[in-house]
Coordinates of C-alpha atoms in Angstrom, one line a residue:
M1 CA 0.0 0.0 0.0
P2 CA 2.8 2.5 0.8
E3 CA 4.4 1.7 -2.6
R4 CA 1.2 3.0 -4.2
A5 CA 2.0 6.3 -2.5
V6 CA -0.8 8.7 -1.8
R7 CA -0.1 11.9 -3.6
A8 CA -0.9 15.0 -1.6
R9 CA -2.4 17.8 -3.6
P10 CA -2.0 21.5 -2.7
G11 CA -4.7 22.5 -0.3
S12 CA -5.4 18.9 0.7
R13 CA -3.9 19.2 4.2
A14 CA -7.2 20.5 5.7
A15 CA -9.2 17.8 3.9
W16 CA -6.8 15.1 5.2
L17 CA -7.1 16.3 8.8
A18 CA -10.9 16.5 8.4
L19 CA -10.9 13.0 7.1
V20 CA -8.8 11.8 10.1
V21 CA -11.4 13.2 12.4
L22 CA -14.5 12.0 10.5
V23 CA -13.1 8.4 10.1
G24 CA -11.9 8.3 13.8
M25 CA -15.4 9.4 15.0
N26 CA -17.0 6.4 13.3
L27 CA -14.9 3.7 14.9
R28 CA -16.6 3.4 18.3
P29 CA -20.3 4.4 18.4
F30 CA -21.3 0.9 17.3
L31 CA -19.6 -0.4 20.5
T32 CA -20.4 2.3 23.0
G33 CA -24.1 2.5 22.1
V34 CA -24.7 -1.1 23.3
G35 CA -24.0 -0.8 27.0
P36 CA -26.6 1.8 27.8
L37 CA -29.2 -0.4 26.1
A38 CA -28.2 -3.6 27.8
E39 CA -31.5 -4.0 29.6
Q40 CA -33.5 -3.4 26.5
I41 CA -31.3 -5.8 24.5
H42 CA -31.7 -8.4 27.1
D43 CA -35.5 -8.0 27.1
G44 CA -35.7 -7.9 23.4
T45 CA -33.4 -10.8 22.5
G46 CA -33.1 -12.9 25.6
L47 CA -29.3 -12.6 25.5
T48 CA -27.6 -13.2 28.9
F49 CA -24.8 -11.1 30.2
R50 CA -22.3 -13.6 28.7
G51 CA -24.2 -13.5 25.5
M52 CA -24.2 -9.7 25.4
A53 CA -20.4 -9.8 26.0
W54 CA -20.1 -11.1 22.4
L55 CA -21.3 -7.7 21.2
T56 CA -18.0 -6.4 22.3
L57 CA -15.8 -9.6 22.2
L58 CA -16.5 -10.5 18.6
P59 CA -15.8 -7.2 16.9
M60 CA -12.7 -6.6 19.0
W61 CA -11.5 -10.1 18.2
L62 CA -12.0 -9.3 14.5
M63 CA -10.1 -6.0 15.0
G64 CA -7.2 -8.1 16.2
V65 CA -7.3 -10.6 13.4
G66 CA -7.7 -7.9 10.8
A67 CA -4.7 -6.0 12.2
L68 CA -2.5 -9.2 12.2
L69 CA -3.4 -9.7 8.5
S70 CA -2.9 -6.0 7.6
P71 CA 0.7 -6.5 6.2
L72 CA -0.9 -8.6 3.4
L73 CA -3.6 -6.0 3.0
W74 CA -1.0 -3.2 2.7
R75 CA 0.5 -4.8 -0.3
A76 CA -2.7 -6.3 -1.9
V77 CA -5.0 -3.2 -1.7
P78 CA -4.3 0.5 -2.1
A79 CA -5.0 2.6 1.0
R80 CA -7.9 4.4 -0.6
H81 CA -9.7 1.2 -1.6
A82 CA -9.2 -0.3 1.9
V83 CA -10.6 2.7 3.7
L84 CA -13.6 3.0 1.3
G85 CA -14.4 -0.7 1.6
A86 CA -14.1 -0.6 5.4
L87 CA -16.4 2.4 5.8
A88 CA -18.9 0.6 3.5
L89 CA -18.8 -2.5 5.7
L90 CA -19.2 -0.4 8.9
G91 CA -22.3 1.3 7.5
L92 CA -23.7 -2.0 6.3
G93 CA -23.2 -3.7 9.6
S94 CA -24.8 -0.8 11.5
A95 CA -27.9 -0.8 9.1
L96 CA -28.3 -4.6 9.5
R97 CA -28.8 -4.2 13.3
A98 CA -32.4 -3.0 12.5
A99 CA -33.1 -5.8 10.1
W100 CA -33.1 -8.9 12.3
P101 CA -34.6 -9.2 15.7
Q102 CA -32.7 -12.2 17.0
G103 CA -29.8 -12.0 19.3
G104 CA -27.5 -14.1 17.1
A105 CA -28.3 -11.9 14.1
L106 CA -27.5 -8.8 16.2
I107 CA -24.1 -10.3 17.1
A108 CA -23.5 -11.1 13.4
A109 CA -24.3 -7.6 12.3
T110 CA -22.0 -6.2 15.0
A111 CA -19.2 -8.5 13.6
V112 CA -19.6 -6.9 10.2
C113 CA -19.1 -3.5 11.9
G114 CA -16.0 -4.9 13.6
A115 CA -14.6 -6.2 10.3
G116 CA -14.8 -2.7 8.8
V117 CA -13.2 -1.1 11.9
A118 CA -10.5 -3.7 11.8
V119 CA -9.4 -2.7 8.4
I120 CA -9.3 1.0 9.2
Q121 CA -7.4 0.5 12.4
A122 CA -4.9 -1.6 10.6
V123 CA -4.4 0.9 7.8
F124 CA -4.6 4.3 9.4
P125 CA -1.6 4.5 11.7
G126 CA 0.8 3.8 8.9
L127 CA -1.1 6.1 6.6
I128 CA -0.8 8.9 9.2
K129 CA 2.9 8.3 9.5
Q130 CA 3.2 8.5 5.8
R131 CA 1.1 11.6 5.2
S132 CA 2.0 13.5 8.4
A133 CA 5.8 13.6 8.4
G134 CA 7.1 15.7 11.3
Q135 CA 3.6 15.8 12.9
V136 CA 2.9 12.2 13.6
A137 CA 2.3 12.6 17.3
A138 CA -0.1 15.5 16.8
V139 CA -2.1 13.8 14.0
M140 CA -2.1 10.5 15.9
G141 CA -3.5 12.4 18.9
L142 CA -6.1 14.0 16.7
Y143 CA -7.1 10.6 15.4
S144 CA -7.2 9.0 18.8
A145 CA -9.2 11.9 20.2
A146 CA -11.7 11.6 17.4
L147 CA -12.0 7.9 18.0
M148 CA -12.8 8.5 21.7
G149 CA -15.1 11.4 20.9
G150 CA -17.1 9.2 18.6
G151 CA -17.4 6.7 21.5
A152 CA -18.8 9.5 23.6
L153 CA -21.4 10.3 21.0
G154 CA -22.4 6.7 20.7
A155 CA -22.9 6.3 24.5
Q156 CA -24.9 9.5 24.9
L157 CA -26.9 9.7 21.7
T158 CA -27.9 6.0 21.3
P159 CA -30.1 5.7 24.4
L160 CA -31.6 9.1 23.6
L161 CA -32.5 8.0 20.1
A162 CA -33.9 4.8 21.5
Q163 CA -36.0 6.8 24.0
W164 CA -37.3 9.3 21.4
S165 CA -38.1 6.6 18.8
G166 CA -39.1 3.8 21.1
N167 CA -37.0 1.5 19.0
W168 CA -33.5 0.5 20.3
R169 CA -32.7 -1.5 17.1
G170 CA -33.3 1.6 15.0
A171 CA -31.1 3.7 17.4
L172 CA -28.2 1.2 16.9
A173 CA -28.8 1.2 13.1
A174 CA -28.7 5.0 12.9
W175 CA -24.9 5.0 13.1
A176 CA -24.9 3.8 9.5
A177 CA -25.6 7.4 8.4
P178 CA -22.3 8.9 9.6
A179 CA -20.3 5.9 8.4
W180 CA -21.7 6.5 4.9
L181 CA -21.1 10.2 5.2
A182 CA -17.4 9.4 6.0
L183 CA -17.4 7.1 2.9
L184 CA -18.5 9.9 0.6
F185 CA -15.9 12.3 2.1
A186 CA -13.1 9.8 1.8
W187 CA -14.1 9.2 -1.8
R188 CA -13.4 12.8 -2.5
A189 CA -10.6 13.5 0.0
L190 CA -8.3 10.5 -0.5
P191 CA -6.2 10.9 -3.7
R192 CA -6.1 8.0 -6.1
P193 CA -3.1 5.8 -5.6
A194 CA 0.0 6.0 -7.8
P195 CA 1.1 2.9 -9.7
A196 CA 2.4 0.1 -7.6
R197 CA 6.1 -0.3 -7.3
P198 CA 8.1 -3.3 -6.1
G199 CA 8.8 -3.1 -2.4
P200 CA 10.5 -5.0 0.3
A201 CA 9.0 -8.1 1.7
P202 CA 6.7 -7.7 4.7
A203 CA 8.5 -7.2 8.0
G204 CA 5.7 -8.9 10.0
A205 CA 7.4 -12.3 10.2
R206 CA 10.7 -10.7 11.4
L207 CA 8.9 -8.5 13.9
L208 CA 7.0 -11.4 15.4
Q209 CA 10.4 -12.9 16.2
R210 CA 11.2 -10.0 18.5
P211 CA 10.2 -10.1 22.1
R212 CA 9.5 -6.3 21.9
T213 CA 6.6 -6.9 19.6
W214 CA 5.0 -9.3 22.0
L215 CA 5.6 -6.9 24.9
L216 CA 3.8 -4.1 23.0
M217 CA 0.9 -6.5 22.3
A218 CA 0.6 -7.3 26.0
C219 CA 0.6 -3.7 27.1
F220 CA -1.9 -2.6 24.4
G221 CA -4.1 -5.6 25.1
L222 CA -4.3 -5.4 28.9
V223 CA -5.0 -1.7 28.8
N224 CA -7.7 -2.0 26.1
G225 CA -9.2 -4.9 28.0
G226 CA -10.1 -2.3 30.6
Y227 CA -11.7 -0.1 28.0
A228 CA -13.7 -3.0 26.6
S229 CA -15.0 -4.0 30.0
L230 CA -16.0 -0.4 30.9
V231 CA -17.7 0.1 27.5
A232 CA -19.6 -3.2 27.9
W233 CA -20.5 -3.1 31.6
L234 CA -20.1 0.4 33.2
P235 CA -23.7 1.4 32.2
A236 CA -25.0 -2.0 33.4
F237 CA -23.1 -1.7 36.6
Y238 CA -24.8 1.6 37.4
Q239 CA -28.1 0.5 36.2
S240 CA -27.9 -2.2 38.8
R241 CA -27.5 0.6 41.3
G242 CA -30.6 2.4 40.2
W243 CA -29.4 4.5 37.3
S244 CA -31.5 4.8 34.1
G245 CA -30.2 3.8 30.7
T246 CA -29.9 7.5 29.6
H247 CA -28.0 8.5 32.7
S248 CA -25.7 5.5 32.7
G249 CA -25.0 6.2 29.0
G250 CA -24.1 9.8 30.0
L251 CA -21.6 8.4 32.4
L252 CA -20.0 6.3 29.6
A253 CA -20.1 9.4 27.4
L254 CA -18.2 11.4 30.1
M255 CA -15.6 8.7 30.3
A256 CA -15.2 8.8 26.5
L257 CA -14.9 12.6 26.5
A258 CA -12.2 12.4 29.0
Q259 CA -10.5 9.8 26.8
A260 CA -10.7 12.1 23.8
G261 CA -9.3 15.0 25.8
A262 CA -6.3 13.0 27.1
A263 CA -5.7 11.4 23.7
L264 CA -5.5 14.8 22.1
L265 CA -3.5 16.6 24.9
L266 CA -0.9 14.0 25.9
P267 CA 0.6 13.4 22.4
A268 CA 1.1 17.2 22.2
L269 CA 2.6 17.4 25.6
T270 CA 5.0 14.5 24.9
A271 CA 6.0 15.6 21.4
R272 CA 9.4 16.9 22.6
W273 CA 10.0 13.9 24.8
R274 CA 12.0 10.9 23.5
D275 CA 11.1 8.9 26.6
R276 CA 7.4 8.6 26.9
R277 CA 7.4 6.2 29.9
P278 CA 6.7 8.8 32.6
W279 CA 3.6 9.9 30.7
L280 CA 2.5 6.2 30.3
W281 CA 2.9 5.7 34.0
L282 CA 0.8 8.7 34.6
T283 CA -2.0 7.3 32.5
L284 CA -1.7 3.9 34.2
A285 CA -2.0 5.6 37.6
L286 CA -5.2 7.3 36.5
Q287 CA -6.6 3.9 35.4
A288 CA -5.6 2.3 38.7
A289 CA -7.4 5.1 40.6
G290 CA -10.5 4.7 38.5
F291 CA -10.8 0.9 38.8
A292 CA -10.1 1.0 42.5
A293 CA -12.8 3.7 43.0
F294 CA -15.3 1.7 41.0
A295 CA -14.6 -1.3 43.2
A296 CA -14.5 0.4 46.6
W297 CA -16.5 3.6 46.4
P298 CA -18.8 3.4 43.3
D299 CA -21.4 5.8 44.6
L300 CA -19.1 8.4 46.1
A301 CA -18.3 10.3 42.9
P302 CA -19.1 8.1 39.9
R303 CA -18.6 11.0 37.4
A304 CA -15.2 11.7 38.7
W305 CA -14.3 8.0 38.6
A306 CA -15.5 7.8 35.0
A307 CA -13.5 10.9 34.0
I308 CA -10.3 9.7 35.7
S309 CA -10.4 6.3 34.2
G310 CA -11.3 7.7 30.8
A311 CA -8.3 10.1 30.9
G312 CA -6.0 7.2 31.8
L313 CA -7.4 4.9 29.1
G314 CA -7.4 7.6 26.3
G315 CA -4.0 8.9 27.0
C316 CA -2.5 5.4 27.2
F317 CA -4.2 4.3 23.9
A318 CA -2.7 7.3 22.0
L319 CA 0.7 7.0 23.6
C320 CA 0.9 3.2 22.9
L321 CA 0.2 3.9 19.2
I322 CA 2.9 6.6 19.1
V323 CA 5.5 4.4 20.9
A324 CA 5.0 1.7 18.4
L325 CA 5.5 4.2 15.5
D326 CA 8.6 5.6 17.3
H327 CA 10.3 2.2 17.2
L328 CA 11.0 2.3 13.4
P329 CA 11.8 5.2 11.0
D330 CA 10.2 3.6 7.9
A331 CA 6.5 4.4 7.7
E332 CA 5.6 1.0 6.2
Q333 CA 7.5 -1.0 8.8
A334 CA 6.2 1.2 11.6
G335 CA 2.7 0.7 10.4
E336 CA 3.3 -3.1 10.4
L337 CA 4.5 -2.9 14.0
S338 CA 1.5 -0.9 15.0
A339 CA -0.8 -3.3 13.3
L340 CA 0.8 -6.3 15.0
M341 CA 0.6 -4.5 18.4
Q342 CA -3.1 -3.8 17.8
G343 CA -3.8 -7.2 16.4
G344 CA -2.4 -9.2 19.3
G345 CA -3.6 -6.5 21.7
F346 CA -7.2 -6.6 20.6
L347 CA -7.2 -10.4 20.7
I348 CA -6.3 -10.0 24.4
A349 CA -8.7 -7.2 25.0
A350 CA -11.6 -9.0 23.4
T351 CA -11.8 -11.5 26.2
A352 CA -12.1 -9.0 29.0
P353 CA -15.9 -8.3 28.8
W354 CA -16.6 -12.0 28.8
V355 CA -14.3 -12.6 31.8
C356 CA -16.0 -9.7 33.6
A357 CA -19.4 -11.2 32.8
A358 CA -18.2 -14.6 34.1
L359 CA -16.9 -13.0 37.3
R360 CA -20.2 -11.2 37.7
D361 CA -22.1 -14.4 37.4
A362 CA -19.8 -16.1 39.9
S363 CA -19.6 -13.3 42.5
G364 CA -23.0 -11.5 42.0
G365 CA -21.5 -8.2 41.0
F366 CA -18.9 -6.4 38.9
T367 CA -16.4 -5.6 41.7
A368 CA -14.3 -8.7 41.0
G369 CA -14.0 -7.6 37.4
W370 CA -12.8 -4.1 38.4
L371 CA -10.2 -5.6 40.7
A372 CA -9.0 -7.9 37.9
H373 CA -8.4 -4.9 35.7
L374 CA -6.6 -3.2 38.6
G375 CA -4.2 -6.1 38.5
C376 CA -3.8 -5.8 34.8
V377 CA -2.8 -2.2 35.2
A378 CA -0.1 -3.2 37.7
V379 CA 1.3 -5.7 35.2
V380 CA 1.5 -3.1 32.4
S381 CA 3.2 -0.7 34.8
L382 CA 6.0 -3.2 35.1
L383 CA 6.2 -3.9 31.4
V384 CA 6.4 -0.2 30.4
A385 CA 9.8 0.0 32.2
R386 CA 11.2 -1.9 29.2
L387 CA 10.2 0.8 26.7
A388 CA 13.3 3.0 26.9
P389 CA 13.9 4.8 23.6
R390 CA 17.6 3.9 23.6
G391 CA 16.6 0.3 23.2
Y392 CA 14.3 0.7 20.2
G393 CA 16.9 0.0 17.5
V394 CA 18.3 -3.0 19.2
A395 CA 14.9 -4.4 20.1
L396 CA 13.6 -4.5 16.5
S397 CA 16.5 -4.2 14.0
P398 CA 17.9 -7.1 12.0
P399 CA 21.0 -8.7 13.5
G400 CA 24.0 -6.4 13.3
R401 CA 22.0 -3.4 12.4
A402 CA 20.1 -0.8 14.4
W403 CA 18.5 2.6 13.9
H404 CA 18.7 5.3 16.4
P405 CA 15.8 7.6 17.4
P406 CA 16.4 11.3 17.4
G407 CA 19.0 12.4 19.9
E408 CA 20.3 8.9 20.5
P409 CA 24.0 8.0 20.0
G410 CA 24.9 6.9 16.5
R411 CA 22.5 9.4 14.9
A412 CA 23.6 12.2 12.7
G413 CA 21.5 15.1 11.3
N414 CA 17.8 15.6 11.8
G415 CA 16.5 12.2 10.7
P416 CA 16.8 8.6 11.9
R417 CA 19.5 6.6 10.3
V418 CA 20.6 3.0 10.2
A419 CA 23.9 2.3 11.9
D420 CA 26.0 -0.8 12.3
Q421 CA 25.8 -2.1 15.8
P422 CA 26.8 -5.5 17.1
R423 CA 24.1 -7.6 18.6
G424 CA 24.7 -9.4 21.9

């Protein structure tokens, strides 16, 4: 896909940034709109809590599989075609949610949405690095913020649409409209690809041989497992404590807005920092505080807990994407590393809502699930210590070769270079 390089036209910068925002905002409403409607979905389909967990588990699992397969996609399909096809799938899956009343069909339609999102999430980080040279952190922050902001809209507007229309299926299907709007915009804003050129073989097989790739997968997966569980069960948790669907959806929307703010702010704050670990630890501390509060003092200040946990999750999501891109100077290889991190990470994260549902069934409440995620945050805090920028080149370079990030020994000039370095 990068060999069919996207040709930027004069004046296309604003259109590109608008597309980043519009696409990002379409990637989460189909997930975040489900939690506030959990009671209505249960009554309308007969799905149990474990059954409803599949509405989050299956699309996230598909996101993971799609990301792992993305190196093949990068070379088989131009970026423009991949994005257009993915947005069409997202709109189709959303529309199908109104077509069939059965629980299994609802899960299948959600899987179609997940397949579309999987392609976009696999393609976009590398595309951003390619088209936003010198501003990768800022544009990645904008993309992450738009993604989280779309989640906030899904959580807040879906129960309101269901209340106004009296049809929860139609409320879920309404998100087909913005997906198809994004499709039309992408059709005009994404330049047509240049002719394909021969390129190097995919780096995915080599990257999978590096422990660093698996470490990034684990960090991304354990963190996003917390996000998946909160999206799936935070509204249900507070509905069990007497909240309405609309108010619990507002709580999830507040969490998503905090995610968006942190995803936009933290990449800008860290743009001049080579070592992003202190900021990652800050986001993990916020997550730990949020999960501990949900477990121990859920009724004390639930909106504060939602905002704190959301800021931690959103900031960590954006920083993880940036750290993956920081590891390699080549846009194509960095995109492959990001895709592998997301692929393995989403496979891990997908199981979290089901595990929380099983813990709820076993214990009678969600507290055990929140404590389990608190433990996951502790594990990631230890793993993050390994992400020192001076080790990027050694961690992922071929034997005997290493590139050095800006400011590291062995680097000359203003751009990353490849330098000979013995491997121990």
